[in-house]
XYZ file of C-alpha atoms in Angstrom:
221
model
C 0.098 0.168 -0.109
C 2.547 2.305 1.032
C 4.874 1.459 -2.006
C 1.687 2.226 -4.340
C 1.281 5.527 -2.824
C 5.229 6.330 -3.089
C 5.081 5.176 -6.597
C 2.041 7.338 -7.546
C 3.750 10.437 -5.650
C 6.983 9.919 -7.733
C 5.198 9.616 -10.902
C 3.311 12.998 -10.447
C 6.612 14.778 -9.434
C 8.504 13.504 -12.573
C 5.749 13.997 -14.889
C 5.491 17.586 -13.420
C 1.623 17.434 -12.716
C -1.312 15.326 -13.451
C -2.123 14.730 -17.252
C -5.738 14.434 -17.891
C -8.038 15.355 -20.960
C -11.401 16.608 -20.261
C -14.111 16.243 -22.799
C -16.888 18.570 -21.547
C -20.393 17.954 -23.226
C -23.605 19.409 -23.125
C -26.783 17.259 -23.415
C -29.089 17.215 -26.412
C -32.062 19.457 -27.050
C -34.691 18.859 -24.053
C -38.427 18.936 -23.912
C -38.076 22.304 -21.959
C -36.152 24.006 -24.726
C -39.049 23.758 -27.248
C -41.803 24.444 -24.535
C -39.679 27.713 -23.409
C -39.437 26.584 -19.714
C -36.920 27.282 -17.077
C -35.192 23.951 -16.744
C -32.442 23.746 -14.042
C -33.421 21.005 -11.989
C -36.588 20.461 -13.738
C -36.106 16.868 -15.082
C -37.320 16.839 -18.701
C -36.052 14.237 -21.140
C -34.519 14.490 -24.365
C -36.779 15.321 -27.486
C -36.483 13.368 -30.650
C -34.224 15.728 -32.233
C -32.247 15.769 -28.900
C -31.778 11.823 -29.386
C -30.658 12.370 -32.916
C -28.063 14.853 -31.754
C -26.784 12.651 -29.094
C -26.591 9.685 -31.341
C -24.453 11.766 -33.887
C -22.443 13.117 -30.994
C -21.876 9.597 -29.808
C -20.508 8.410 -33.114
C -18.149 11.336 -33.443
C -16.815 10.823 -29.902
C -16.289 7.186 -30.580
C -14.507 7.802 -34.026
C -12.422 10.937 -32.740
C -11.877 11.274 -28.949
C -12.584 7.798 -27.329
C -13.152 8.349 -23.824
C -11.715 6.113 -20.779
C -14.343 7.370 -18.519
C -17.962 8.820 -18.698
C -19.177 10.840 -16.132
C -22.851 12.142 -16.104
C -25.381 14.377 -14.472
C -28.261 12.499 -12.899
C -30.701 14.523 -14.673
C -32.558 12.680 -17.521
C -31.424 14.947 -20.438
C -27.898 14.468 -19.661
C -28.018 10.894 -18.614
C -29.797 9.804 -21.811
C -27.014 11.528 -23.652
C -24.336 9.997 -21.792
C -26.052 6.642 -22.064
C -26.200 6.687 -26.000
C -22.165 7.729 -25.660
C -21.494 5.036 -23.423
C -23.474 2.320 -25.615
C -21.412 3.794 -28.742
C -18.049 3.675 -27.118
C -18.395 0.636 -24.939
C -17.684 2.693 -21.816
C -19.642 2.633 -18.774
C -21.217 5.745 -17.343
C -20.912 6.937 -13.838
C -23.501 9.102 -12.451
C -22.319 12.238 -10.433
C -24.844 14.157 -8.586
C -22.549 17.327 -8.430
C -22.953 17.601 -12.199
C -26.436 18.599 -12.001
C -27.566 22.006 -13.395
C -27.688 25.231 -11.171
C -30.494 24.474 -8.759
C -33.215 27.154 -9.986
C -35.735 26.647 -6.921
C -39.162 27.642 -7.511
C -38.655 28.520 -11.093
C -37.883 25.022 -12.001
C -40.281 23.751 -14.764
C -42.048 27.242 -15.202
C -42.756 29.004 -18.429
C -40.744 31.862 -18.848
C -43.860 34.117 -18.779
C -45.034 32.357 -15.530
C -41.844 32.741 -13.611
C -41.625 36.449 -14.653
C -44.895 37.052 -13.247
C -44.631 34.987 -10.050
C -41.054 35.539 -9.247
C -39.560 38.946 -10.539
C -35.759 38.705 -10.142
C -34.782 41.024 -7.243
C -31.072 42.462 -7.132
C -28.868 39.856 -5.547
C -26.343 41.604 -3.494
C -24.245 38.907 -1.857
C -22.623 35.947 -3.522
C -24.050 33.791 -0.454
C -27.677 35.056 -1.143
C -30.360 32.556 -2.196
C -33.644 33.562 -3.844
C -36.657 31.559 -4.615
C -35.141 28.374 -2.728
C -32.117 28.596 -5.242
C -28.681 27.769 -4.542
C -26.311 30.733 -4.012
C -23.350 31.525 -6.403
C -20.969 30.227 -4.024
C -22.644 27.040 -3.497
C -22.769 26.673 -7.591
C -19.135 27.462 -7.871
C -18.224 25.160 -4.970
C -19.990 22.179 -6.864
C -17.799 22.739 -9.975
C -14.647 22.926 -8.074
C -15.626 19.592 -6.385
C -16.096 18.169 -9.917
C -12.606 19.286 -11.043
C -10.787 18.165 -7.846
C -12.425 14.651 -8.043
C -11.419 14.242 -11.711
C -7.995 15.663 -11.215
C -6.900 13.467 -7.985
C -9.255 10.214 -8.392
C -8.812 9.201 -12.055
C -5.614 7.753 -13.573
C -3.130 9.912 -15.614
C -3.087 10.230 -19.257
C -6.950 9.341 -19.766
C -9.728 11.079 -21.398
C -12.671 11.789 -19.118
C -15.759 12.771 -20.856
C -18.313 14.745 -18.864
C -21.835 14.961 -19.637
C -23.789 17.946 -18.105
C -25.567 21.348 -18.615
C -25.088 24.670 -19.998
C -24.818 26.384 -16.483
C -22.391 24.032 -15.210
C -20.022 23.862 -18.181
C -19.914 27.844 -17.705
C -19.145 27.293 -13.880
C -16.659 24.495 -14.813
C -14.941 26.852 -17.145
C -14.575 29.445 -14.760
C -13.116 27.087 -12.411
C -10.626 25.308 -14.853
C -8.983 28.542 -15.839
C -9.106 29.923 -12.176
C -11.202 33.138 -12.776
C -12.734 34.746 -9.776
C -16.111 34.190 -8.758
C -17.242 37.596 -9.815
C -16.512 37.967 -13.493
C -18.009 39.228 -16.813
C -16.653 36.126 -18.725
C -19.071 33.291 -19.950
C -19.285 30.334 -22.090
C -22.248 29.204 -24.167
C -22.589 25.749 -25.347
C -24.652 24.586 -27.893
C -26.985 21.444 -27.771
C -24.532 18.459 -27.753
C -21.334 20.988 -28.143
C -18.194 19.818 -27.106
C -15.018 21.340 -25.211
C -11.678 19.741 -24.835
C -9.407 20.912 -22.050
C -6.320 19.305 -20.621
C -3.674 19.320 -17.796
C -0.261 18.889 -19.089
C 2.694 19.293 -16.734
C 0.705 21.541 -14.202
C -0.550 23.647 -16.850
C -4.265 24.125 -17.982
C -4.963 24.272 -21.904
C -8.067 24.993 -23.862
C -7.862 22.764 -26.904
C -11.185 23.864 -28.411
C -14.409 25.085 -27.446
C -18.195 24.174 -28.252
C -17.524 21.773 -31.417
C -20.500 20.920 -33.241
C -19.087 18.992 -36.286
C -21.344 16.151 -35.877
C -24.227 18.428 -36.305
C -23.070 20.514 -39.147
C -21.659 17.364 -41.030
C -25.388 15.799 -40.907
C -27.200 19.183 -41.666
C -28.838 19.653 -38.310
């Protein structure tokens, strides 16, 4: 046991850090998208188009970026997308509750119009503030940091980890990955089944590409 821990420690030192590749993936179109509803923790499934998008994505990933591990949010739209990737690649999907979308509390599932009428958005003065039973920005950022820390320290070196999650969480993961402060104007948009590739190499963090949708463009979607 002690020998294995020492060996692992020496490998990290000799390599200059933990090398890992992150494929960050957003789920396909969900029912809430076409119904114009607040989603967040509301557990809507993929639409027929979303399933098609995820199928095209799965084949593209299997051909170009075969993952060693697949981690997925437990919400249906992400779990369905991850399941199709797992089937296509032959890689088991691991569920991770920390990858769920922002907890939007009482807004979850409401139409945009209904939410605007029932819950007008007040000014949030503090990062620890919670409105309408939502999580705070500090809590959301903390979840993203936990995800990255778990991947960095609990998965083997030189592996590709596919992370299937949601637009808001991807944005928060990006801020965490490049060490942006909690208060920032920088944000990242991700299309349905958009893919990002980030790497840790010798202690440095690299953005290889952002929001690729080649699989959709090539099919004419």
